[in-house]
Tab-separated table of C-alpha atoms and ligand atoms in Angstrom:
chain	number	residue	atom	x	y	z
N	300	MET	CA	23.145	-51.704	-19.361
N	301	LEU	CA	23.180	-55.434	-18.901
N	302	ASP	CA	22.991	-57.135	-22.229
N	303	HIS	CA	22.408	-60.642	-23.419
N	304	ASP	CA	21.085	-62.349	-26.503
N	305	THR	CA	17.400	-63.071	-26.545
N	306	ILE	CA	16.045	-66.346	-27.954
N	307	PRO	CA	16.468	-66.666	-31.755
N	308	ALA	CA	13.381	-65.861	-33.822
N	309	HIS	CA	11.529	-68.698	-35.562
N	310	GLY	CA	13.784	-69.767	-38.440
N	311	GLY	CA	16.758	-67.959	-36.933
N	312	THR	CA	16.383	-64.334	-38.029
N	313	LEU	CA	13.901	-61.738	-36.825
N	314	VAL	CA	12.262	-60.358	-39.968
N	315	ASP	CA	11.763	-56.620	-40.450
N	316	LEU	CA	9.781	-55.713	-43.568
N	317	THR	CA	9.629	-51.989	-42.932
N	318	VAL	CA	11.357	-49.852	-45.543
N	319	PRO	CA	14.223	-47.670	-44.235
N	320	ASP	CA	13.103	-44.056	-43.598
N	321	ASP	CA	15.277	-42.715	-46.420
N	322	ASP	CA	13.486	-44.872	-49.002
N	323	VAL	CA	9.890	-44.281	-47.905
N	324	ASP	CA	9.240	-41.213	-50.110
N	325	LYS	CA	10.674	-42.783	-53.220
N	326	LEU	CA	8.808	-46.040	-52.729
N	327	THR	CA	5.542	-44.255	-51.862
N	328	GLU	CA	5.821	-42.488	-55.213
N	329	GLU	CA	6.507	-45.789	-56.959
N	330	ALA	CA	3.475	-47.300	-55.215
N	331	GLU	CA	1.244	-44.735	-56.936
N	332	HIS	CA	1.795	-46.521	-60.260
N	333	PHE	CA	0.528	-49.935	-59.190
N	334	PRO	CA	-3.065	-51.126	-58.808
N	335	LYS	CA	-4.446	-50.567	-55.312
N	336	LEU	CA	-6.036	-53.042	-52.946
N	337	ARG	CA	-7.792	-52.232	-49.683
N	338	VAL	CA	-6.906	-54.691	-46.945
N	339	GLY	CA	-9.661	-55.949	-44.610
N	340	ARG	CA	-9.402	-55.657	-40.836
N	341	ARG	CA	-8.197	-59.209	-40.145
N	342	GLU	CA	-5.651	-59.213	-42.923
N	343	LEU	CA	-4.458	-55.803	-41.821
N	344	SER	CA	-3.560	-57.418	-38.503
N	345	ASP	CA	-1.561	-60.046	-40.375
N	346	LEU	CA	0.139	-57.337	-42.395
N	347	GLU	CA	1.195	-55.610	-39.192
N	348	LEU	CA	2.453	-58.883	-37.683
N	349	LEU	CA	4.402	-59.632	-40.862
N	350	ALA	CA	5.886	-56.130	-40.990
N	351	VAL	CA	7.381	-56.247	-37.502
N	352	GLY	CA	8.622	-59.838	-37.688
N	353	ALA	CA	6.029	-61.360	-35.358
N	354	LEU	CA	5.493	-63.959	-38.091
N	355	SER	CA	9.199	-64.588	-38.774
N	356	PRO	CA	10.417	-66.235	-40.960
N	357	LEU	CA	7.537	-65.162	-43.257
N	358	THR	CA	8.340	-62.167	-45.446
N	359	GLY	CA	4.938	-61.789	-47.064
N	360	PHE	CA	1.587	-63.424	-47.755
N	361	GLN	CA	2.168	-67.102	-48.370
N	362	PRO	CA	2.337	-68.657	-51.867
N	363	GLU	CA	0.319	-71.718	-52.822
N	364	GLU	CA	3.035	-74.283	-52.237
N	365	GLU	CA	3.466	-73.038	-48.703
N	366	TYR	CA	-0.296	-72.740	-48.146
N	367	ARG	CA	-0.631	-76.403	-49.124
N	368	SER	CA	2.257	-77.397	-46.918
N	369	VAL	CA	0.793	-75.605	-43.876
N	370	LEU	CA	-2.634	-77.161	-44.415
N	371	GLY	CA	-1.241	-80.617	-45.151
N	372	SER	CA	1.475	-81.011	-42.567
N	373	ALA	CA	1.513	-77.885	-40.336
N	374	GLN	CA	4.931	-76.868	-41.577
N	375	LEU	CA	6.540	-74.468	-43.998
N	376	THR	CA	8.100	-75.900	-47.162
N	377	ASN	CA	11.465	-75.827	-45.362
N	378	GLY	CA	10.075	-78.070	-42.633
N	379	LEU	CA	9.678	-75.461	-39.889
N	380	PRO	CA	6.512	-75.815	-37.806
N	381	TRP	CA	3.708	-73.470	-38.947
N	382	SER	CA	0.070	-74.175	-38.164
N	383	ILE	CA	-2.085	-71.416	-39.708
N	384	PRO	CA	-1.696	-70.037	-43.243
N	385	VAL	CA	-1.200	-66.279	-43.623
N	386	THR	CA	-3.001	-65.200	-46.759
N	387	LEU	CA	-4.401	-62.148	-48.515
N	388	SER	CA	-7.851	-62.595	-50.040
N	389	LEU	CA	-9.171	-61.298	-53.336
N	390	ASP	CA	-12.673	-61.599	-54.710
N	391	ASP	CA	-13.422	-62.035	-58.436
N	392	ASP	CA	-13.855	-58.313	-59.065
N	393	GLU	CA	-10.630	-57.412	-57.337
N	394	LEU	CA	-8.788	-60.087	-59.260
N	395	LYS	CA	-10.091	-58.704	-62.568
N	396	ARG	CA	-9.340	-55.144	-61.583
N	397	LEU	CA	-5.755	-55.916	-60.589
N	398	GLY	CA	-5.104	-57.740	-63.874
N	399	ARG	CA	-1.577	-58.786	-64.668
N	400	THR	CA	0.724	-56.684	-62.586
N	401	GLU	CA	4.121	-57.159	-61.024
N	402	ALA	CA	3.132	-55.389	-57.828
N	403	VAL	CA	0.084	-54.267	-55.858
N	404	THR	CA	-0.156	-51.309	-53.496
N	405	LEU	CA	-1.929	-52.189	-50.255
N	406	LEU	CA	-4.137	-49.505	-48.717
N	407	PRO	CA	-5.710	-49.257	-45.269
N	408	GLN	CA	-9.473	-49.509	-44.893
N	409	THR	CA	-9.833	-45.736	-45.133
N	410	GLY	CA	-7.551	-43.133	-46.657
N	411	SER	CA	-5.294	-43.353	-49.667
N	412	HIS	CA	-1.859	-43.367	-48.079
N	413	PRO	CA	-0.229	-46.671	-49.100
N	414	LEU	CA	0.774	-49.124	-46.379
N	415	ALA	CA	2.846	-51.579	-48.324
N	416	LEU	CA	3.954	-52.793	-51.695
N	417	LEU	CA	3.349	-56.449	-52.480
N	418	GLU	CA	5.471	-57.986	-55.194
N	419	VAL	CA	3.137	-60.441	-56.891
N	420	GLU	CA	4.501	-63.960	-56.654
N	421	GLY	CA	1.272	-65.673	-57.590
N	422	VAL	CA	-2.510	-65.836	-57.346
N	423	TYR	CA	-4.287	-69.043	-56.422
N	424	LYS	CA	-7.711	-70.312	-55.566
N	425	ARG	CA	-8.520	-70.676	-51.888
N	426	ASP	CA	-9.306	-74.267	-50.929
N	427	ARG	CA	-11.937	-73.405	-48.325
N	428	GLU	CA	-12.912	-76.893	-47.306
N	429	THR	CA	-9.361	-78.174	-46.856
N	430	GLU	CA	-8.419	-74.971	-45.047
N	431	ALA	CA	-11.426	-75.103	-42.719
N	432	ILE	CA	-10.712	-78.715	-41.745
N	433	ALA	CA	-6.956	-78.210	-41.399
N	434	VAL	CA	-7.147	-75.027	-39.342
N	435	PHE	CA	-10.468	-75.246	-37.486
N	436	GLY	CA	-11.202	-78.959	-37.593
N	437	THR	CA	-14.716	-78.203	-38.840
N	438	THR	CA	-16.600	-76.720	-41.788
N	439	ASP	CA	-19.478	-75.555	-39.569
N	440	LEU	CA	-20.385	-71.980	-40.504
N	441	GLU	CA	-21.411	-71.290	-36.905
N	442	HIS	CA	-17.723	-71.366	-36.051
N	443	PRO	CA	-16.522	-67.714	-36.159
N	444	GLY	CA	-13.239	-68.626	-37.862
N	445	VAL	CA	-14.936	-70.762	-40.503
N	446	ARG	CA	-17.440	-67.950	-41.009
N	447	ALA	CA	-14.647	-65.406	-41.583
N	448	LEU	CA	-12.984	-67.834	-43.994
N	449	HIS	CA	-16.262	-68.324	-45.838
N	450	ASP	CA	-16.751	-64.562	-46.134
N	451	SER	CA	-13.265	-63.979	-47.543
N	452	GLY	CA	-12.580	-63.832	-51.286
N	453	ASP	CA	-12.161	-66.912	-53.493
N	454	TRP	CA	-8.630	-65.981	-54.489
N	455	VAL	CA	-5.382	-65.517	-52.658
N	456	LEU	CA	-2.724	-62.992	-53.605
N	457	ALA	CA	0.774	-64.016	-52.583
N	458	GLY	CA	4.116	-62.320	-52.457
N	459	PRO	CA	6.780	-60.581	-50.381
N	460	LEU	CA	6.049	-57.218	-48.801
N	461	ARG	CA	7.849	-53.952	-48.399
N	462	VAL	CA	6.052	-52.025	-45.701
N	463	LEU	CA	5.962	-48.243	-45.933
N	464	ARG	CA	4.228	-47.610	-42.647
N	465	LEU	CA	2.462	-49.607	-39.974
N	466	PRO	CA	-1.319	-49.421	-39.638
N	467	LYS	CA	-2.235	-46.438	-37.442
N	468	HIS	CA	-3.550	-47.049	-33.941
N	469	GLU	CA	-4.756	-44.367	-31.576
N	470	ALA	CA	-5.304	-46.662	-28.592
N	471	PHE	CA	-2.708	-48.235	-26.269
N	472	ARG	CA	0.239	-46.681	-28.046
N	473	GLN	CA	2.644	-47.102	-25.132
N	474	TYR	CA	1.904	-50.838	-25.140
N	475	ARG	CA	2.377	-51.383	-28.875
N	476	LEU	CA	5.797	-52.930	-28.749
N	477	THR	CA	7.253	-54.686	-31.776
N	478	PRO	CA	9.208	-57.916	-31.295
N	479	GLN	CA	12.383	-55.854	-31.504
N	480	GLN	CA	11.098	-53.604	-28.745
N	481	THR	CA	9.944	-56.394	-26.422
N	482	ARG	CA	13.320	-58.080	-26.889
N	483	GLN	CA	15.034	-54.825	-26.021
N	484	ALA	CA	12.809	-54.489	-22.937
N	485	PHE	CA	13.741	-58.033	-21.853
N	486	ARG	CA	17.423	-57.254	-22.283
N	487	GLU	CA	17.136	-54.042	-20.274
N	488	ARG	CA	15.467	-55.937	-17.447
N	489	ASP	CA	17.984	-58.759	-17.778
N	490	TRP	CA	15.189	-61.270	-18.264
N	491	ARG	CA	16.700	-64.341	-19.895
N	492	ARG	CA	13.691	-66.584	-19.484
N	493	VAL	CA	10.374	-64.911	-20.232
N	494	VAL	CA	6.930	-66.445	-20.231
N	495	GLY	CA	4.255	-65.118	-22.589
N	496	PHE	CA	0.572	-65.145	-21.713
N	497	GLN	CA	-2.003	-64.817	-24.473
N	498	THR	CA	-5.410	-63.497	-23.522
N	499	ARG	CA	-8.514	-62.015	-25.068
N	500	ASN	CA	-10.316	-61.704	-21.741
N	501	PRO	CA	-10.098	-59.677	-18.558
N	502	VAL	CA	-7.741	-61.383	-16.111
N	503	HIS	CA	-9.448	-62.859	-13.053
N	504	ARG	CA	-7.770	-64.584	-10.115
N	505	ALA	CA	-7.493	-67.912	-11.966
N	506	HIS	CA	-5.385	-66.486	-14.779
N	507	GLU	CA	-3.421	-64.253	-12.437
N	508	TYR	CA	-2.513	-67.378	-10.495
N	509	ILE	CA	-1.419	-69.291	-13.598
N	510	GLN	CA	0.714	-66.353	-14.747
N	511	LYS	CA	2.342	-66.098	-11.332
N	512	CYS	CA	2.955	-69.850	-11.105
N	513	ALA	CA	4.787	-69.595	-14.426
N	514	LEU	CA	6.625	-66.488	-13.294
N	515	GLU	CA	7.960	-68.421	-10.300
N	516	ILE	CA	10.169	-70.480	-12.647
N	517	VAL	CA	11.282	-67.764	-15.110
N	518	ASP	CA	12.617	-64.189	-14.922
N	519	GLY	CA	9.762	-62.203	-16.392
N	520	LEU	CA	6.175	-62.239	-17.604
N	521	LEU	CA	4.880	-60.711	-20.824
N	522	LEU	CA	1.124	-60.303	-20.557
N	523	HIS	CA	0.331	-60.158	-24.242
N	524	PRO	CA	-3.358	-59.432	-24.828
N	525	LEU	CA	-4.619	-59.958	-28.340
N	526	MET	CA	-6.002	-56.637	-29.548
N	527	GLY	CA	-6.984	-57.351	-33.166
N	528	ALA	CA	-10.485	-58.417	-34.220
N	529	THR	CA	-12.374	-60.683	-31.809
N	530	LYS	CA	-15.983	-61.922	-31.583
N	531	SER	CA	-18.511	-59.192	-30.916
N	532	ASP	CA	-19.417	-60.758	-27.560
N	533	ASP	CA	-15.823	-60.714	-26.251
N	534	VAL	CA	-15.048	-57.883	-23.804
N	535	PRO	CA	-13.884	-54.788	-25.776
N	536	ALA	CA	-10.151	-54.102	-25.906
N	537	GLU	CA	-10.210	-50.778	-24.074
N	538	VAL	CA	-12.118	-52.273	-21.141
N	539	ARG	CA	-9.716	-55.195	-20.960
N	540	MET	CA	-6.730	-52.877	-21.035
N	541	ARG	CA	-8.070	-50.917	-18.060
N	542	CYS	CA	-8.402	-54.218	-16.178
N	543	TYR	CA	-4.794	-55.166	-16.949
N	544	GLU	CA	-3.562	-51.742	-15.872
N	545	VAL	CA	-5.328	-51.824	-12.528
N	546	LEU	CA	-4.089	-55.361	-11.874
N	547	PHE	CA	-0.521	-54.423	-12.700
N	548	GLU	CA	-0.762	-51.335	-10.520
N	549	ASN	CA	-1.916	-53.314	-7.522
N	550	TYR	CA	-0.815	-56.920	-7.781
N	551	TYR	CA	2.172	-57.377	-10.126
N	552	PRO	CA	5.817	-56.567	-9.399
N	553	LYS	CA	6.901	-53.843	-11.813
N	554	ASP	CA	10.338	-55.283	-12.461
N	555	ARG	CA	9.007	-58.750	-13.268
N	556	ALA	CA	5.983	-58.217	-15.476
N	557	MET	CA	5.033	-56.077	-18.443
N	558	VAL	CA	2.101	-55.645	-20.822
N	559	GLY	CA	2.428	-55.519	-24.600
N	560	VAL	CA	-0.226	-55.513	-27.293
N	561	PHE	CA	-0.438	-58.503	-29.617
N	562	PRO	CA	-2.040	-56.949	-32.705
N	563	ALA	CA	-3.324	-60.241	-34.137
N	564	ALA	CA	-6.914	-61.028	-34.985
N	565	MET	CA	-8.479	-63.969	-33.188
N	566	ARG	CA	-9.108	-67.069	-35.303
N	567	TYR	CA	-10.630	-69.377	-32.661
N	568	ALA	CA	-8.658	-72.263	-34.163
N	569	GLY	CA	-8.005	-73.907	-30.780
N	570	PRO	CA	-4.989	-76.263	-31.003
N	571	LYS	CA	-3.658	-74.908	-34.303
N	572	GLU	CA	-3.856	-71.398	-32.923
N	573	ALA	CA	-2.077	-72.433	-29.720
N	574	ILE	CA	0.921	-73.504	-31.824
N	575	TRP	CA	0.719	-70.327	-33.884
N	576	HIS	CA	0.441	-68.152	-30.766
N	577	ALA	CA	3.477	-69.875	-29.284
N	578	ILE	CA	5.569	-69.311	-32.432
N	579	CYS	CA	4.560	-65.639	-32.528
N	580	ARG	CA	5.561	-65.188	-28.865
N	581	LYS	CA	8.909	-66.802	-29.565
N	582	ASN	CA	9.387	-64.071	-32.157
N	583	TYR	CA	8.584	-61.492	-29.475
N	584	GLY	CA	11.432	-62.997	-27.445
N	585	CYS	CA	9.541	-65.261	-25.037
N	586	THR	CA	11.217	-68.547	-24.077
N	587	HIS	CA	8.083	-70.032	-22.486
N	588	PHE	CA	4.407	-69.876	-23.353
N	589	ILE	CA	1.377	-70.634	-21.205
N	590	VAL	CA	-1.222	-72.958	-22.686
N	591	GLY	CA	-4.299	-73.339	-20.536
N	592	ARG	CA	-7.261	-75.569	-21.116
N	593	ASP	CA	-9.319	-74.640	-24.201
N	594	HIS	CA	-6.676	-72.275	-25.529
N	595	ALA	CA	-8.147	-70.175	-28.376
N	596	GLY	CA	-11.252	-72.336	-28.277
N	597	VAL	CA	-14.840	-71.453	-28.990
N	598	GLY	CA	-18.078	-73.361	-28.442
N	599	ASN	CA	-17.572	-77.114	-28.229
N	600	TYR	CA	-15.375	-77.535	-31.271
N	601	TYR	CA	-12.261	-78.695	-29.429
N	602	GLY	CA	-11.535	-81.092	-26.607
N	603	THR	CA	-10.456	-79.475	-23.340
N	604	TYR	CA	-6.828	-80.581	-23.673
N	605	ASP	CA	-6.467	-80.579	-27.489
N	606	ALA	CA	-4.503	-77.330	-27.450
N	607	GLN	CA	-2.005	-78.872	-25.012
N	608	ARG	CA	-1.776	-82.291	-26.676
N	609	ILE	CA	-1.040	-80.880	-30.120
N	610	PHE	CA	2.414	-79.852	-28.863
N	611	GLU	CA	3.315	-83.575	-28.837
N	612	ASP	CA	3.068	-83.524	-32.646
N	613	PHE	CA	5.885	-81.005	-32.936
N	614	ASP	CA	9.607	-81.404	-32.398
N	615	PRO	CA	10.349	-79.248	-29.318
N	616	ASP	CA	13.681	-78.118	-30.793
N	617	GLN	CA	12.042	-77.006	-34.013
N	618	LEU	CA	9.299	-75.230	-32.129
N	619	GLY	CA	11.927	-73.602	-29.960
N	620	ILE	CA	9.620	-72.250	-27.242
N	621	VAL	CA	8.651	-74.220	-24.152
N	622	PRO	CA	4.908	-74.654	-23.641
N	623	LEU	CA	3.733	-74.628	-20.015
N	624	PHE	CA	0.447	-76.456	-19.505
N	625	PHE	CA	-2.014	-75.425	-16.837
N	626	GLU	CA	-5.272	-76.654	-15.424
N	627	HIS	CA	-8.180	-74.416	-14.551
N	628	SER	CA	-7.503	-72.915	-11.169
N	629	PHE	CA	-9.713	-71.558	-8.414
N	630	PHE	CA	-9.627	-70.351	-4.838
N	631	CYS	CA	-10.173	-73.180	-2.350
N	632	LEU	CA	-11.580	-72.167	1.003
N	633	ARG	CA	-10.071	-75.192	2.742
N	634	CYS	CA	-6.656	-74.885	1.092
N	635	GLU	CA	-6.999	-71.148	1.802
N	636	GLY	CA	-5.419	-70.254	-1.476
N	637	MET	CA	-5.478	-70.575	-5.225
N	638	ALA	CA	-5.225	-74.165	-6.403
N	639	SER	CA	-6.186	-76.549	-9.182
N	640	ASP	CA	-7.289	-80.150	-9.495
N	641	LYS	CA	-3.617	-81.010	-9.410
N	642	THR	CA	-3.013	-79.444	-6.018
N	643	CYS	CA	-6.320	-79.385	-4.145
N	644	PRO	CA	-7.932	-82.567	-2.759
N	645	HIS	CA	-11.221	-80.891	-1.755
N	646	ASP	CA	-14.599	-81.067	-3.385
N	647	ASP	CA	-16.546	-78.443	-5.283
N	648	GLU	CA	-18.210	-77.073	-2.170
N	649	SER	CA	-14.898	-75.733	-0.916
N	650	ARG	CA	-14.003	-74.182	-4.238
N	651	VAL	CA	-14.990	-70.728	-5.441
N	652	VAL	CA	-15.943	-71.550	-9.020
N	653	LEU	CA	-18.250	-69.427	-11.162
N	654	SER	CA	-19.294	-69.973	-14.753
N	655	GLY	CA	-18.652	-67.241	-17.313
N	656	THR	CA	-22.393	-66.808	-17.687
N	657	LYS	CA	-22.844	-66.399	-13.932
N	658	VAL	CA	-20.038	-63.831	-13.714
N	659	ARG	CA	-21.482	-61.769	-16.563
N	660	GLU	CA	-24.896	-61.855	-14.892
N	661	MET	CA	-23.442	-60.640	-11.582
N	662	LEU	CA	-21.490	-57.860	-13.241
N	663	ARG	CA	-24.522	-56.786	-15.232
N	664	ASN	CA	-26.454	-56.508	-11.975
N	665	GLY	CA	-23.731	-54.312	-10.538
N	666	GLU	CA	-22.671	-57.100	-8.217
N	667	LYS	CA	-19.009	-57.851	-7.550
N	668	PRO	CA	-17.994	-61.491	-7.790
N	669	PRO	CA	-16.284	-62.722	-4.586
N	670	PRO	CA	-12.725	-61.374	-4.141
N	671	GLU	CA	-11.526	-64.970	-4.327
N	672	PHE	CA	-12.745	-64.998	-7.912
N	673	SER	CA	-12.000	-61.507	-9.147
N	674	ARG	CA	-9.930	-58.633	-7.799
N	675	PRO	CA	-12.384	-55.926	-6.680
N	676	GLU	CA	-10.588	-53.287	-8.787
N	677	VAL	CA	-11.130	-55.419	-11.898
N	678	ALA	CA	-14.758	-56.134	-11.009
N	679	GLU	CA	-15.414	-52.397	-10.631
N	680	ILE	CA	-14.106	-51.668	-14.118
N	681	LEU	CA	-16.212	-54.432	-15.631
N	682	ILE	CA	-19.345	-53.318	-13.773
N	683	GLU	CA	-18.779	-49.746	-14.940
N	684	ALA	CA	-18.292	-50.916	-18.539
N	685	MET	CA	-21.512	-52.968	-18.396
N	686	ARG	CA	-23.327	-49.935	-17.083
N	687	GLU	CA	-22.033	-47.858	-20.007
N	688	GLY	CA	-23.086	-50.658	-22.306
N	689	SER	CA	-19.616	-51.238	-23.686
N	690	ALA	CA	-19.135	-54.762	-22.371
M	102	ZN	ZN1	-8.529	-77.334	-1.491
C-alpha cells in the first residue's frame, strides 16, 4: 500500500473522543450514577462531529471564555481560527434538575443507552444577541439559524466529553466515514491533494462542473454532503444521496472521486459557516475546499461574495486549507460547454440558466430540465421523489 501523511488536523492533532472498547462497559456503568440530559437533534450532530475529531482541536462543548473569543474575534483562546461556537444548551428546568454535579450523562433523543459523559467545566448564560450578530449577522427570527438559536435553552453546559458510542444511523452507513477513515481512504488512493465539496442540494451540471474544475488541479474529490438537520424545504437526504450515487455511477471517475457523509446540521450562517466548513474538511483530510457564491446562505442575509471574502480576514497558514472560489456556472450554447462569467463572453440568451423556483416547478410537473442543466438520471430521481411527495 502506498502511504503518505495526510494534512495535519486543525491545531495539529486529530482528536478522537471515543472511549476504547475495553473501557466502555465500566464507563457506561459509571454513567448511570450521573444526572441525565437528552441531547437535541442539532447538538447531537455536534456531539458526533466532536467525537470523531471533525471539530479538532475541540474536545468538548466550549466553555464561556472560548465562546466569547469565538464570537468576538472568530478564534479560539489559543488564537486558532474558529468561526462558530459549539455549545450544549440547557433550559431553566434542566439546569435545576442537573444541580451541582461533576459530570452529566448525555442520552440520545430516544432510548436510555448513554452516548457520552460530559465532565462539567462550567455553566453560563447564552448571549443570544451577541451570538446571533456574530454568527448570522442578524437577529431576524425569520433566519432559520437565528430561529434555532432563539429556540435553544438560556444556559450552556460546557466541558470535555468521553464518548461511549456514536449516535446510531440506519441510512447511508457505507458513506459514514470518520475523519480517520477518509484520511485512510485518501492514503490508499495516494491522493495527496484532495478537494472537499460541501453540499445540501442535489448536484446539477453547474456544481458538477465546479467540482471537476477543482479536481483538474488536485488528486481527488471528496463530495461531502451535509446530512444533519436542514430546513424543511431542502431536498431530503435520501433523495439527494440517490442523486449523488447515480451521478458517480455515470459521470465521475471511480479512482478520483468519493462520497462521504458530513453529519453536521446546517446553520445557514453564510460566511462564518464557510470558514467552519473549511476547517471541518481540513480535519477530514482535505487540502482544498470549494467555496461557491452564497455558500451556506439563506434568503438575502448575505452578499453574494461574502463567504469568499471572509477568507481574507484569516491567516492562510493558520487556516491551513486552501479555499477555491468559484462563480456560478452554466452551459453556454455558443461556447458549447460549461462556463462561467469568467470564461464565457456571450449574453444570457446563449446560456442555459434556470432559477431554483423554475427547476422545482418543472420537476413537479414531471418535466426534465434540459440536459445542459441537469443530468437526465438526476432529473428522473427528483421527478420520482416529487411524485412520491418526498421532495
Ligand atoms: Zn459562451
